[in-house]
Amino acid sequence: MFESAELGHSTDKDTYRQAVPALRAELLDAQLDLLELRQFAVVVLVNGVDKAGKGETVNLLNEWMDPRHIQTWAFDAPSAEESERPYMWRFWRALPPRGKIAVMFGNWYTQPIFERVDRTSKKAELDKRLDDIRRFESMLAQEGVLLIKFWFHLPRDAQKARLKALEKDPRTRWRVTERDWRYYNLYERYREVAGHVLRTTSTAAAPWLIVDGSDANYRALFVGRTLLSALRRRLDAASQHWTPRLSVAPLPPRVDGLNVLDALVRQDMRRKDYDDQLERLQGRLALLSRSPAFRTRALVLVFEGMDAAGKGGAIRRVVGALDARQYRVIPVAAPTDEESAQPYLWRFWRHLPRRGKVVVFDRSWYGRVLVERVEGFCSEADWMRAYAEINDFEDELASAGAVVVKFWLAISKDEQLARFKERESEPHKHFKITEEDWRNRDKWDEYSRAVCDMVDRTSTEYAPWTLVEADDKHFARIKVLRTICERLEAALG
Amino acid sequence: MFESAELGHSTDKDTYRQAVPALRAELLDAQLDLLELRQFAVVVLVNGVDKAGKGETVNLLNEWMDPRHIQTWAFDAPSAEESERPYMWRFWRALPPRGKIAVMFGNWYTQPIFERVDRTSKKAELDKRLDDIRRFESMLAQEGVLLIKFWFHLPRDAQKARLKALEKDPRTRWRVTERDWRYYNLYERYREVAGHVLRTTSTAAAPWLIVDGSDANYRALFVGRTLLSALRRRLDAASQHWTPRLSVAPLPPRVDGLNVLDALVRQDMRRKDYDDQLERLQGRLALLSRSPAFRTRALVLVFEGMDAAGKGGAIRRVVGALDARQYRVIPVAAPTDEESAQPYLWRFWRHLPRRGKVVVFDRSWYGRVLVERVEGFCSEADWMRAYAEINDFEDELASAGAVVVKFWLAISKDEQLARFKERESEPHKHFKITEEDWRNRDKWDEYSRAVCDMVDRTSTEYAPWTLVEADDKHFARIKVLRTICERLEAALG
């Protein structure tokens, strides 16, 4: 892995001086094209051994290009806000919008590597994490992000010499810490872990680029030229309207016409039973959400359903049992301009709850495989890969301690018609019905097919779907509340 | 202050039951109108003594209205991210966009009150804070935010009875903490401090509303109806295109034609001097920004100037001395849609640096009194009040430890023409010149007048303007770097 980086590359002063002006100009040009085209974002990861010139090189890139459009991130230990959410949350927050470049030191690779070097994590844990990272990076690539991963390498002797030299000069002594010497002593182990990580995460979409850090001129030219050529190639492709694409096998048609939605049977509930159970279940939820055990967990509720399926009414009964200080309802509408300049899931990441909190999504990331699929707002390749991406996303939520409960409120076509008509005739409810509702209704069968595919592909052990018979509103609300209580009780133990 | 809240108000069950359905419907209606009109935001503050029913009442409001469009915030002790920024930062983050309602428990009043009750702050400190709050709330009101401030009150006996009753019931015992009893014992002092706070912050734009918290039905109706009438009144006004307005005395004309910009004299610098000084000053800045003393401070740099004044070049020389992990450059462009749904200063608050960090604003909040004034993008009342708002804003930055350094890069009209022509003729710089630059140039005199007013009104002791003679780029960059070094040295001691 590091063989060719240990050959002792170097570039003499004259060559360097001659090469830099043109490289600077071309990098700046490419950056401006990127900004103007606004079709994709660039993420540059900077990893590697200490004192191999990571900081110096990034400072140089900022000098050569326009620093107003480069965001540099240095992630230290997670803050309290960060550590109460899934591991990837803070990296999602830092993703650049289309047209911009982000440089990330101390990115998603840093912690897994150090934990393994320090033996605070097991081999299997590292491998699980690397698998998550591979999927995440593949998602980024498919969302069009250009991902460039640099690994700065130094042979052991060179690192020692660098540390000694810095220590000797009073002006740079502050740069050498105890931590540096500690990891220098662990060099061999670090090299081994890094080798494993680099091998398993060098993919076609995002290969690692190993930089020999021994010589300042060489490494600067190497990084600058690599960045330039990656940018240029991607810009050329983008200007020909190329976007990353998957070859997708289409979903097979249903052979026997069986369908999870058609299999549901209307369920009714008497008013008196409803009132009794509502009070009991709300009380149960109130206690659960206020219990000490919940303070280390979080609750993510997802409500999906055809128009007029009763999502709003069900949500009101759920939050009625909670403390208003504890929950947040996110009505999912069209993305804002900041949101649409980011990968699809970004706008949901920003709303994730801290520990002890509840977030209710009134419609959700499932829009990708429902309305966006049916209306053709994204390509087949986009919504096909969304199933796996969504499963990964919910897996991260669950792994970080969140209980994820998802409801499909299922109504019949007749019941929807009755509710639409009621809405049109009552002035108080009139605002709830629009032309679009009628248009969506025309695509009832296509939506139904999308729902069945969604349930098949995203009902997981850690985040199963609950189909709710919703022609009777009372029955639906009770089933929703009971499901939440049961899932919470199972999780809180 | 609390006399009428201690009369022992109550509402019997029947009256309450009869009143609620209509109130709910009207509140929901008002909320929908607010959402549809999208002309102003609503902020409801909830303060008052413990156990006076704050939480219960807010839960009820969420039940009565559509919780998807109410954001409820409960601020505890500040997180690390929050405590490293000015006091108001976390409240700015929580401001709702136009069309939405935010309910804030534990808002900007909480900490000043408790600190004074606990005697950890002096009277003068409290009064300074209250003055800041008054200005902040007046700014909100003038930005169109509807601010409703509820104070929940309980007489001492009633509070004691409430605490005892809660403790007796095993289901509610958890709600009574040691802290509750501690503040119960400090009741008289708390009452006195609260009385002072309420008196001095009850303004015409945002008066306090005192709620007798003894009876649950009474307080619910009181809060619901008060909220409804405030919403309704403001909605009616908004639908008649009313916006809050100041009567503004126009700025006096300059009697003698003297002008700070015209008083500047061209300064030149030889290439050799420039190279020498650049290296020295960048080294000085590098050491300062990496010094231990800087870790408890922050640096906010503001660059303003006519088109082609050399802002970009100066910024590159400054950040060239910094570590890329430490700074962020914010190029200020047109606001995004999330930003334009918020009060004017919101989009700058979101970029404020933590301790030990640097943020460079390439154009800034001064756009309000420059381009927005000259181009008529806001009313005279808006930009007139901006001077005081900006001064308050920078005062908060400085009080939180930030060093605020502001540059106006001044070029002559001839020099601008020469630079425009150079840009047009060089293909590499061609992208830097647009039609708009020429249009702005036509308004040279109006811009100059706005700049002079800006300098007069916003050059403060804690954040003075530095006018930079910028016809010679070398001289300008050196003056910028030297000023930053001197300001930092003075601040770091």
mmCIF file of C-alpha atoms in Angstrom, chain A residues 24-26 28-29 32 36 54-56 58-59 62-74 76 79-82 89 93 100 105 171 174 287 290 311-312 315-316 319-320 322-331 335-339 346 350 354 357 362 428 431-432, chain B residues 24-26 28-29 32 36 54-56 58-59 62-74 76 79-82 89 93 100 105 171 174 287 290 311-312 315-316 319-320 322-331 335-339 346 350 354 357 362 428 431-432:
data_model
loop_
_atom_site.group_PDB
_atom_site.id
_atom_site.type_symbol
_atom_site.label_atom_id
_atom_site.label_comp_id
_atom_site.label_asym_id
_atom_site.label_seq_id
_atom_site.Cartn_x
_atom_site.Cartn_y
_atom_site.Cartn_z
ATOM 1 C CA ARG A 24 -2.437 28.128 -9.502
ATOM 2 C CA ALA A 25 -4.108 29.750 -12.471
ATOM 3 C CA GLU A 26 -5.616 26.485 -13.629
ATOM 4 C CA LEU A 28 -8.487 28.935 -9.775
ATOM 5 C CA ASP A 29 -10.102 28.569 -13.194
ATOM 6 C CA LEU A 32 -14.606 29.255 -10.852
ATOM 7 C CA GLU A 36 -20.568 28.812 -12.066
ATOM 8 C CA LYS A 54 -1.321 17.901 5.899
ATOM 9 C CA GLY A 55 -1.857 21.368 7.355
ATOM 10 C CA GLU A 56 0.787 23.034 5.193
ATOM 11 C CA VAL A 58 -4.197 22.626 2.811
ATOM 12 C CA ASN A 59 -3.021 26.134 3.664
ATOM 13 C CA ASN A 62 -6.389 27.937 0.201
ATOM 14 C CA GLU A 63 -3.716 30.337 -0.965
ATOM 15 C CA TRP A 64 -3.774 29.083 -4.551
ATOM 16 C CA MET A 65 -7.512 29.043 -4.918
ATOM 17 C CA ASP A 66 -10.227 31.429 -3.737
ATOM 18 C CA PRO A 67 -10.618 30.742 -0.007
ATOM 19 C CA ARG A 68 -14.084 32.299 -0.013
ATOM 20 C CA HIS A 69 -15.417 29.186 -1.701
ATOM 21 C CA ILE A 70 -13.460 26.561 0.212
ATOM 22 C CA GLN A 71 -14.849 25.436 3.535
ATOM 23 C CA THR A 72 -12.221 23.872 5.752
ATOM 24 C CA TRP A 73 -13.370 21.635 8.596
ATOM 25 C CA ALA A 74 -11.286 20.251 11.428
ATOM 26 C CA ASP A 76 -11.927 17.285 17.096
ATOM 27 C CA SER A 79 -19.209 18.165 21.151
ATOM 28 C CA ALA A 80 -22.160 17.332 23.405
ATOM 29 C CA GLU A 81 -24.608 18.247 20.650
ATOM 30 C CA GLU A 82 -22.767 15.958 18.287
ATOM 31 C CA TRP A 89 -24.462 13.661 11.907
ATOM 32 C CA ARG A 93 -23.787 19.103 8.681
ATOM 33 C CA LYS A 100 -18.398 24.581 -3.379
ATOM 34 C CA PHE A 105 -9.317 17.131 8.311
ATOM 35 C CA ARG A 171 9.450 28.922 16.948
ATOM 36 C CA TRP A 174 4.777 24.191 20.280
ATOM 37 C CA LEU A 287 -44.907 7.934 31.501
ATOM 38 C CA ARG A 290 -40.711 10.907 30.900
ATOM 39 C CA LYS A 311 -51.868 11.678 9.480
ATOM 40 C CA GLY A 312 -52.477 15.046 11.122
ATOM 41 C CA ILE A 315 -49.981 13.018 15.118
ATOM 42 C CA ARG A 316 -52.030 15.316 17.328
ATOM 43 C CA VAL A 319 -47.952 14.614 20.757
ATOM 44 C CA GLY A 320 -50.883 15.293 23.078
ATOM 45 C CA LEU A 322 -45.814 14.425 25.262
ATOM 46 C CA ASP A 323 -44.308 17.474 26.873
ATOM 47 C CA ALA A 324 -44.103 20.299 24.353
ATOM 48 C CA ARG A 325 -40.502 20.923 25.429
ATOM 49 C CA GLN A 326 -39.585 17.466 24.275
ATOM 50 C CA TYR A 327 -40.829 17.039 20.731
ATOM 51 C CA ARG A 328 -40.709 18.659 17.343
ATOM 52 C CA VAL A 329 -43.018 18.002 14.396
ATOM 53 C CA ILE A 330 -41.423 18.378 10.975
ATOM 54 C CA PRO A 331 -43.938 18.828 8.177
ATOM 55 C CA PRO A 335 -36.962 21.469 -0.164
ATOM 56 C CA THR A 336 -35.605 24.980 0.392
ATOM 57 C CA ASP A 337 -32.831 26.187 -1.898
ATOM 58 C CA GLU A 338 -30.173 25.333 0.677
ATOM 59 C CA GLU A 339 -31.631 21.849 0.934
ATOM 60 C CA TRP A 346 -29.280 16.044 4.104
ATOM 61 C CA ARG A 350 -30.540 18.315 10.114
ATOM 62 C CA ARG A 354 -30.846 14.651 20.591
ATOM 63 C CA LYS A 357 -36.194 13.976 22.469
ATOM 64 C CA ASP A 362 -45.213 14.279 8.778
ATOM 65 C CA HIS A 428 -63.570 24.951 8.059
ATOM 66 C CA PHE A 431 -58.176 24.700 3.001
ATOM 67 C CA LYS A 432 -57.196 21.043 3.330
ATOM 68 C CA ARG B 24 -59.684 26.041 19.500
ATOM 69 C CA ALA B 25 -61.294 26.547 16.129
ATOM 70 C CA GLU B 26 -60.429 30.226 16.072
ATOM 71 C CA LEU B 28 -56.389 27.033 14.443
ATOM 72 C CA ASP B 29 -57.887 29.406 11.895
ATOM 73 C CA LEU B 32 -53.526 28.844 9.222
ATOM 74 C CA GLU B 36 -50.705 31.317 4.419
ATOM 75 C CA LYS B 54 -46.255 26.836 32.212
ATOM 76 C CA GLY B 55 -45.695 23.373 30.768
ATOM 77 C CA GLU B 56 -49.347 22.357 30.978
ATOM 78 C CA VAL B 58 -48.001 25.115 26.372
ATOM 79 C CA ASN B 59 -48.946 21.473 25.920
ATOM 80 C CA ASN B 62 -49.941 22.501 20.972
ATOM 81 C CA GLU B 63 -53.045 20.369 21.275
ATOM 82 C CA TRP B 64 -55.398 23.171 20.249
ATOM 83 C CA MET B 65 -53.380 24.338 17.294
ATOM 84 C CA ASP B 66 -51.434 22.457 14.616
ATOM 85 C CA PRO B 67 -48.225 21.324 16.332
ATOM 86 C CA ARG B 68 -46.499 20.901 12.956
ATOM 87 C CA HIS B 69 -46.179 24.652 12.738
ATOM 88 C CA ILE B 70 -45.269 25.430 16.351
ATOM 89 C CA GLN B 71 -41.642 25.105 17.353
ATOM 90 C CA THR B 72 -41.203 24.689 21.076
ATOM 91 C CA TRP B 73 -37.809 25.461 22.576
ATOM 92 C CA ALA B 74 -36.603 24.727 26.093
ATOM 93 C CA ASP B 76 -31.218 24.608 29.589
ATOM 94 C CA SER B 79 -23.941 23.739 25.498
ATOM 95 C CA ALA B 80 -20.235 24.078 24.695
ATOM 96 C CA GLU B 81 -21.037 25.276 21.181
ATOM 97 C CA GLU B 82 -23.363 27.866 22.633
ATOM 98 C CA TRP B 89 -26.520 33.321 19.621
ATOM 99 C CA ARG B 93 -30.742 30.167 16.030
ATOM 100 C CA LYS B 100 -44.448 30.076 12.004
ATOM 101 C CA PHE B 105 -39.356 28.349 27.689
ATOM 102 C CA ARG B 171 -47.293 9.534 39.895
ATOM 103 C CA TRP B 174 -40.744 13.085 40.179
ATOM 104 C CA LEU B 287 2.118 33.762 15.845
ATOM 105 C CA ARG B 290 -1.656 30.491 17.278
ATOM 106 C CA LYS B 311 -11.070 43.078 -1.083
ATOM 107 C CA GLY B 312 -10.310 39.624 -2.454
ATOM 108 C CA ILE B 315 -8.339 38.738 2.214
ATOM 109 C CA ARG B 316 -6.001 36.252 0.541
ATOM 110 C CA VAL B 319 -5.761 34.152 5.482
ATOM 111 C CA GLY B 320 -2.398 33.195 4.017
ATOM 112 C CA LEU B 322 -3.639 31.589 9.212
ATOM 113 C CA ASP B 323 -4.123 27.874 9.562
ATOM 114 C CA ALA B 324 -6.851 26.691 7.211
ATOM 115 C CA ARG B 325 -8.417 24.735 10.082
ATOM 116 C CA GLN B 326 -8.943 27.964 11.949
ATOM 117 C CA TYR B 327 -10.730 30.362 9.644
ATOM 118 C CA ARG B 328 -13.749 30.614 7.426
ATOM 119 C CA VAL B 329 -14.390 33.177 4.689
ATOM 120 C CA ILE B 330 -18.024 34.120 4.163
ATOM 121 C CA PRO B 331 -18.691 35.731 0.793
ATOM 122 C CA PRO B 335 -29.870 35.821 1.021
ATOM 123 C CA THR B 336 -31.167 32.271 0.575
ATOM 124 C CA ASP B 337 -34.884 31.684 1.029
ATOM 125 C CA GLU B 338 -34.353 30.457 4.596
ATOM 126 C CA GLU B 339 -32.409 33.623 5.315
ATOM 127 C CA TRP B 346 -30.033 36.362 11.327
ATOM 128 C CA ARG B 350 -25.316 31.819 11.966
ATOM 129 C CA ARG B 354 -16.347 29.895 18.225
ATOM 130 C CA LYS B 357 -11.496 30.906 15.392
ATOM 131 C CA ASP B 362 -16.316 39.570 2.330
ATOM 132 C CA HIS B 428 -8.271 35.637 -16.956
ATOM 133 C CA PHE B 431 -15.286 36.932 -15.075
ATOM 134 C CA LYS B 432 -14.736 39.582 -12.418
#
